[in-house]
Amino acid sequence: MNLEKYGFMQEMVKENSAFGESAIIPARVTAVHRERYQLVCEHGEIYARLKTKEYYVESEEFPTTGDFVLIRYISNGDSQIIKTLPRKTFFSRLDPTPGRGEQAVAANFDYVFIMQSLNHDFNAKRLERYMTLAWQSKATPIIVLTKADLVENYEEYVTNIEVVAPGVEVYQVSSKTGYGMEKLKKYLQPGKTVVFLGSSGVGKSSLVNALAGEKIMDVNGIREDDSKGRHTTTYRQLIMLENGAMIIDTPGMRSVGMWDISTGLGEAFEDVEQYLGKCKFTDCKHKTEPGCAIKQALEDGSLSLERWQSYLKLKNEAKYSDDKTAYMRDKVKWHKELAKSSKRMKADKKLDL
């Protein structure tokens, strides 16, 4: 199997001393099954496990779906993964299981398809979270609104999206009717990788099948009352389409916890951060200080209170991953201050009337 079709380039290993040793070859992770990894390499599709010394003693970066790795190939059993190669893009979130820290989701992709369906699933707050993590990954986010056959007018949805994701391409598609599919194919070029992100029932598996032109993924139905669906995809997997493009499909995410968003927050909330650093005092807390640029923007309407609150909430959630004690202490204080701020804003509006 030609690994270059999966995006591999020789530059990835030319400075690695382990490469060139007997039986040491590159591979790409196509799925993760607990402690066992599914890979593709020059020998085809194989399975491998992590080499204990490198990963559990020397703290090598644990691989995830989409990663390129070096392996010690073993023909009659599971091969050994000895190194995770440098990533060009990487998506992670706070592990929903308490105490586990960061959860790697996918690596080495070119685009992030952030998917929401045009029914009960559409949620601007969740979209803000996906946008923050997508920008942090260093890939290009694309918003895909699925199940376009369920609505006649998209203007309200697009208006909401323009507030939380200004400048990001938005597409309305229907896997059922084929509407909008051609527009997505420009991103699915040979050697390119797209990661699908969205909640359960959003139609990720249906979209994979529609883009592939064949049934690759099983599709589950959704409940009529709330449009919630069961997880069709139970693990992250890389799928090669017939034209040479690749899709990393992910299980539906019930929660999108913040982890490292040092870059992504600024990209996703550029409309908020443009005011930071413009206050009269360099140590402004953006609460009651005179000459506060944030306070002025909130008062004159150039910045909405909802966007400011979302920004603070995501920033505080990210802080939780670094210092849980400080986060919980600040969270109580923040909620009290938020309530006071909301009351002040409402009082000011009544006076204006």
Coordinates of C-alpha atoms in Angstrom, one line a residue:
M1 CA 0.0 0.0 0.0
N2 CA 1.3 3.5 -0.9
L3 CA 1.3 5.5 2.3
E4 CA 1.7 8.7 0.3
K5 CA -1.9 8.4 -0.8
Y6 CA -2.7 8.8 2.9
G7 CA -0.8 12.1 3.1
F8 CA 2.6 10.8 4.2
M9 CA 5.7 12.7 3.1
Q10 CA 9.3 11.7 3.5
E11 CA 10.1 15.0 5.2
M12 CA 8.2 13.7 8.2
V13 CA 10.9 11.2 9.1
K14 CA 14.1 12.4 7.4
E15 CA 15.5 13.8 10.8
N16 CA 14.3 10.9 12.9
S17 CA 17.2 8.7 14.0
A18 CA 14.9 5.6 14.5
F19 CA 13.8 5.7 10.8
G20 CA 16.1 3.5 8.8
E21 CA 16.6 0.8 11.4
S22 CA 15.6 -2.7 10.5
A23 CA 11.8 -3.1 10.3
I24 CA 11.1 0.5 11.4
I25 CA 8.6 2.0 8.9
P26 CA 6.0 4.8 8.9
A27 CA 2.3 4.2 9.2
R28 CA -0.9 6.2 9.7
V29 CA -3.5 5.6 12.5
T30 CA -6.9 4.9 11.0
A31 CA -8.7 3.9 14.3
V32 CA -8.1 3.5 18.0
H33 CA -9.7 0.6 19.9
R34 CA -8.8 1.0 23.5
E35 CA -5.1 -0.1 23.7
R36 CA -5.0 -1.5 20.2
Y37 CA -4.4 0.7 17.1
Q38 CA -5.5 0.1 13.5
L39 CA -3.0 1.3 11.0
V40 CA -2.1 1.5 7.3
C41 CA 1.4 1.1 6.1
E42 CA 3.4 -0.3 3.1
H43 CA 2.2 -3.8 4.2
G44 CA -1.5 -2.9 4.1
E45 CA -3.9 -2.7 7.0
I46 CA -2.4 -3.9 10.3
Y47 CA -2.8 -3.7 14.0
A48 CA -0.3 -2.4 16.6
R49 CA 0.2 -1.6 20.3
L50 CA 2.2 1.1 22.0
K51 CA 5.8 0.2 23.0
T52 CA 5.8 0.5 26.8
K53 CA 9.2 2.2 27.3
E54 CA 8.6 4.9 24.8
Y55 CA 5.0 5.8 25.8
Y56 CA 4.7 4.9 29.4
V57 CA 8.2 5.7 30.6
E58 CA 9.6 8.3 28.2
S59 CA 6.2 10.0 27.8
E60 CA 6.0 9.9 24.0
E61 CA 2.8 11.7 22.7
F62 CA 0.0 9.2 22.6
P63 CA -1.3 8.8 19.1
T64 CA -4.8 9.3 17.9
T65 CA -6.7 8.8 14.7
G66 CA -5.0 10.6 11.8
D67 CA -1.5 10.5 13.4
F68 CA 1.5 9.4 11.5
V69 CA 3.7 7.1 13.5
L70 CA 6.8 5.0 13.3
I71 CA 6.4 1.3 14.0
R72 CA 8.4 -1.8 14.3
Y73 CA 6.7 -4.0 11.9
I74 CA 5.9 -7.6 13.0
S75 CA 4.4 -9.8 10.3
N76 CA 2.9 -12.5 12.5
G77 CA 1.3 -10.4 15.2
D78 CA 0.6 -6.9 16.4
S79 CA 3.3 -4.4 15.4
Q80 CA 4.9 -2.0 17.9
I81 CA 4.3 1.8 17.8
I82 CA 7.6 3.5 18.9
K83 CA 7.0 7.1 18.0
T84 CA 4.3 9.7 17.2
L85 CA 5.5 12.0 14.4
P86 CA 5.0 15.8 14.6
R87 CA 1.5 16.9 13.8
K88 CA 0.5 19.7 11.5
T89 CA -3.0 20.0 13.1
F90 CA -4.5 18.5 16.2
F91 CA -7.9 18.6 17.8
S92 CA -8.5 17.8 21.5
R93 CA -11.1 18.5 24.2
L94 CA -11.4 18.1 28.0
D95 CA -12.1 14.4 28.6
P96 CA -15.7 14.1 29.8
T97 CA -14.6 11.5 32.3
P98 CA -13.5 13.4 35.4
G99 CA -9.8 13.3 36.2
R100 CA -8.6 12.2 32.8
G101 CA -7.5 15.6 31.5
E102 CA -7.0 16.0 27.8
Q103 CA -8.7 13.7 25.2
A104 CA -7.1 13.6 21.8
V105 CA -9.7 13.5 19.0
A106 CA -7.9 13.7 15.7
A107 CA -4.7 14.8 14.0
N108 CA -3.2 15.8 10.7
F109 CA -6.3 17.1 8.9
D110 CA -6.8 20.0 6.6
Y111 CA -10.4 21.0 7.3
V112 CA -12.9 20.8 10.2
F113 CA -16.5 20.2 9.1
I114 CA -18.5 21.6 12.1
M115 CA -21.9 20.1 11.6
Q116 CA -25.2 21.1 13.0
S117 CA -28.6 20.0 11.6
L118 CA -31.4 22.4 10.6
N119 CA -33.8 21.1 13.3
H120 CA -33.6 20.8 17.1
D121 CA -29.9 20.2 17.0
F122 CA -29.0 23.8 15.9
N123 CA -27.3 25.5 18.9
A124 CA -25.2 28.7 18.6
K125 CA -23.6 28.2 22.0
R126 CA -22.3 24.7 21.0
L127 CA -21.1 26.2 17.7
E128 CA -19.0 28.7 19.6
R129 CA -17.3 25.9 21.4
Y130 CA -16.6 23.9 18.2
M131 CA -15.3 27.1 16.5
T132 CA -12.9 27.7 19.4
L133 CA -11.5 24.2 19.3
A134 CA -11.4 24.2 15.5
W135 CA -9.3 27.4 15.3
Q136 CA -7.0 26.0 18.0
S137 CA -6.4 22.9 15.9
K138 CA -4.8 25.2 13.1
A139 CA -7.0 23.7 10.4
T140 CA -9.7 25.6 8.5
P141 CA -13.2 25.4 9.9
I142 CA -16.2 24.9 7.6
I143 CA -19.8 25.0 8.9
V144 CA -22.1 22.4 7.4
L145 CA -25.8 22.7 8.1
T146 CA -27.3 19.3 7.5
K147 CA -30.9 18.1 6.8
A148 CA -31.6 21.2 4.6
D149 CA -34.7 19.3 3.3
L150 CA -36.4 20.0 6.7
V151 CA -36.5 23.7 6.3
E152 CA -37.4 26.2 3.6
N153 CA -35.7 29.4 5.0
Y154 CA -32.1 29.4 6.2
E155 CA -31.8 33.1 6.8
E156 CA -32.3 33.0 10.6
Y157 CA -29.7 30.2 10.9
V158 CA -27.2 32.1 8.8
T159 CA -27.7 35.3 10.7
N160 CA -27.0 33.5 14.0
I161 CA -23.9 31.9 12.5
E162 CA -22.5 35.3 11.2
V163 CA -22.5 36.5 14.8
V164 CA -20.6 33.6 16.3
A165 CA -18.4 32.7 13.2
P166 CA -17.9 35.7 11.1
G167 CA -16.1 35.1 7.8
V168 CA -16.4 31.3 8.0
E169 CA -17.8 29.4 5.0
V170 CA -21.3 28.1 5.6
Y171 CA -23.1 25.4 3.5
Q172 CA -26.6 23.9 3.7
V173 CA -26.8 20.3 2.5
S174 CA -29.1 17.4 2.5
S175 CA -27.8 13.9 2.4
K176 CA -31.4 12.7 1.5
T177 CA -31.9 14.9 -1.6
G178 CA -28.3 15.6 -2.5
Y179 CA -28.7 19.3 -2.2
G180 CA -25.4 21.2 -1.7
M181 CA -23.2 18.1 -2.0
E182 CA -21.3 19.4 -5.0
K183 CA -20.1 22.5 -3.1
L184 CA -18.4 20.3 -0.4
K185 CA -16.5 18.3 -2.9
K186 CA -13.9 21.1 -3.4
Y187 CA -12.6 20.3 0.1
L188 CA -12.4 16.6 -0.5
Q189 CA -9.4 16.4 -2.8
P190 CA -6.9 13.5 -3.1
G191 CA -4.6 13.5 -0.1
K192 CA -6.7 15.9 1.9
T193 CA -8.2 15.0 5.2
V194 CA -11.4 16.4 6.7
V195 CA -12.6 15.8 10.3
F196 CA -16.3 15.7 11.0
L197 CA -17.5 17.2 14.3
G198 CA -21.0 17.3 15.6
S199 CA -23.5 15.9 18.1
S200 CA -25.3 12.6 17.9
G201 CA -28.1 12.6 15.3
V202 CA -26.6 15.5 13.2
G203 CA -26.2 13.3 10.2
K204 CA -22.4 12.7 10.0
S205 CA -22.7 9.1 8.9
S206 CA -25.3 9.9 6.3
L207 CA -23.0 12.6 4.9
V208 CA -20.1 10.2 4.7
N209 CA -22.3 7.8 2.7
A210 CA -23.5 10.6 0.4
L211 CA -20.1 11.9 -0.3
A212 CA -18.7 8.4 -0.9
G213 CA -21.6 7.5 -3.2
E214 CA -22.0 4.2 -1.3
K215 CA -23.0 2.9 2.1
I216 CA -19.8 3.0 4.2
M217 CA -21.4 3.9 7.5
D218 CA -24.5 2.5 9.3
V219 CA -27.2 5.1 9.9
N220 CA -29.5 5.2 12.9
G221 CA -32.8 7.0 13.1
I222 CA -33.5 9.9 15.4
R223 CA -36.3 10.5 17.9
E224 CA -39.1 12.7 16.5
D225 CA -39.7 14.7 19.6
D226 CA -36.2 16.1 20.1
S227 CA -34.2 14.9 17.1
K228 CA -31.7 13.2 19.3
G229 CA -30.0 10.1 17.9
R230 CA -28.0 7.2 19.1
H231 CA -24.2 7.1 18.4
T232 CA -23.7 5.4 15.0
T233 CA -20.0 6.0 15.2
T234 CA -18.6 4.5 18.4
Y235 CA -14.9 5.3 17.8
R236 CA -12.9 7.7 15.7
Q237 CA -11.9 6.3 12.3
L238 CA -10.2 7.5 9.1
I239 CA -12.1 6.6 6.0
M240 CA -10.5 6.7 2.5
L241 CA -12.9 7.7 -0.2
E242 CA -12.7 6.4 -3.8
N243 CA -11.3 9.7 -5.1
G244 CA -8.4 9.7 -2.6
A245 CA -9.8 12.1 0.0
M246 CA -10.0 11.1 3.6
I247 CA -12.6 11.7 6.3
I248 CA -12.1 11.3 10.0
D249 CA -15.5 10.5 11.5
T250 CA -16.0 11.0 15.2
P251 CA -18.6 9.9 17.7
G252 CA -21.3 12.4 18.5
M253 CA -20.1 14.6 21.4
R254 CA -22.6 15.3 24.2
S255 CA -20.1 17.7 25.8
V256 CA -17.4 19.9 24.3
G257 CA -15.2 20.8 27.2
M258 CA -12.4 23.3 26.7
W259 CA -8.7 22.2 27.0
D260 CA -5.9 24.3 25.5
I261 CA -7.5 27.2 23.6
S262 CA -4.8 29.7 23.9
T263 CA -5.0 30.4 20.1
G264 CA -8.5 29.3 19.3
L265 CA -10.3 31.6 21.7
G266 CA -8.8 34.6 20.0
E267 CA -9.7 33.4 16.6
A268 CA -13.3 32.4 17.5
F269 CA -13.9 35.6 19.5
E270 CA -12.0 38.1 17.5
D271 CA -15.0 40.5 17.8
V272 CA -14.5 40.4 21.6
E273 CA -10.7 40.4 21.8
Q274 CA -10.4 43.5 19.6
Y275 CA -11.3 45.6 22.7
L276 CA -8.8 43.9 25.0
G277 CA -5.8 46.1 25.6
K278 CA -7.7 49.3 24.8
C279 CA -8.8 50.1 28.3
K280 CA -7.5 53.1 30.3
F281 CA -5.8 50.9 32.8
T282 CA -3.6 47.9 31.8
D283 CA -4.8 45.8 34.7
C284 CA -8.5 46.6 33.9
K285 CA -10.9 43.8 35.1
H286 CA -13.7 45.0 32.8
K287 CA -16.1 45.4 35.6
T288 CA -16.5 48.9 37.2
E289 CA -13.2 50.6 36.2
P290 CA -13.4 53.9 34.4
G291 CA -12.2 54.0 30.8
C292 CA -13.0 50.3 30.2
A293 CA -13.2 49.5 26.5
I294 CA -15.2 46.4 27.1
K295 CA -17.7 48.2 29.3
Q296 CA -18.1 51.0 26.7
A297 CA -18.6 48.5 23.9
L298 CA -21.3 46.7 25.9
E299 CA -23.1 50.0 26.6
D300 CA -23.0 51.3 23.0
G301 CA -24.1 47.9 21.6
S302 CA -21.0 47.3 19.5
L303 CA -20.4 44.2 21.6
S304 CA -23.3 42.0 22.8
L305 CA -23.5 41.0 26.5
E306 CA -24.2 37.4 25.3
R307 CA -20.9 37.2 23.3
W308 CA -19.0 38.7 26.2
Q309 CA -20.5 36.2 28.6
S310 CA -19.7 33.3 26.2
Y311 CA -16.1 34.4 25.9
L312 CA -15.7 34.5 29.7
K313 CA -17.4 31.2 30.2
L314 CA -15.1 29.4 27.7
K315 CA -12.0 31.1 29.0
N316 CA -12.9 30.0 32.6
E317 CA -13.6 26.4 31.5
A318 CA -10.2 26.2 29.9
K319 CA -8.7 27.5 33.1
Y320 CA -10.3 24.6 34.9
S321 CA -8.1 22.1 33.0
D322 CA -5.0 23.9 34.4
D323 CA -6.0 24.6 38.0
K324 CA -9.3 23.1 39.2
T325 CA -9.2 24.7 42.7
A326 CA -8.6 28.2 41.3
Y327 CA -11.3 27.6 38.7
M328 CA -14.0 26.6 41.2
R329 CA -13.1 29.5 43.4
D330 CA -13.2 31.9 40.5
K331 CA -16.4 30.3 39.1
V332 CA -18.4 31.2 42.2
K333 CA -17.0 34.8 42.1
W334 CA -17.6 35.1 38.4
H335 CA -21.3 34.0 38.6
K336 CA -21.9 36.7 41.3
E337 CA -20.3 39.4 39.2
L338 CA -22.1 38.2 36.1
A339 CA -25.5 38.6 37.9
K340 CA -24.5 42.1 39.0
S341 CA -23.5 43.0 35.5
S342 CA -26.7 41.8 34.0
K343 CA -28.7 43.8 36.5
R344 CA -26.8 46.9 35.8
M345 CA -27.3 46.5 32.0
K346 CA -31.0 46.0 32.4
A347 CA -31.3 49.0 34.7
D348 CA -29.4 51.2 32.3
K349 CA -31.7 50.1 29.4
K350 CA -34.8 51.1 31.5
L351 CA -33.3 54.5 32.2
D352 CA -32.7 55.0 28.5
L353 CA -36.3 54.2 27.8

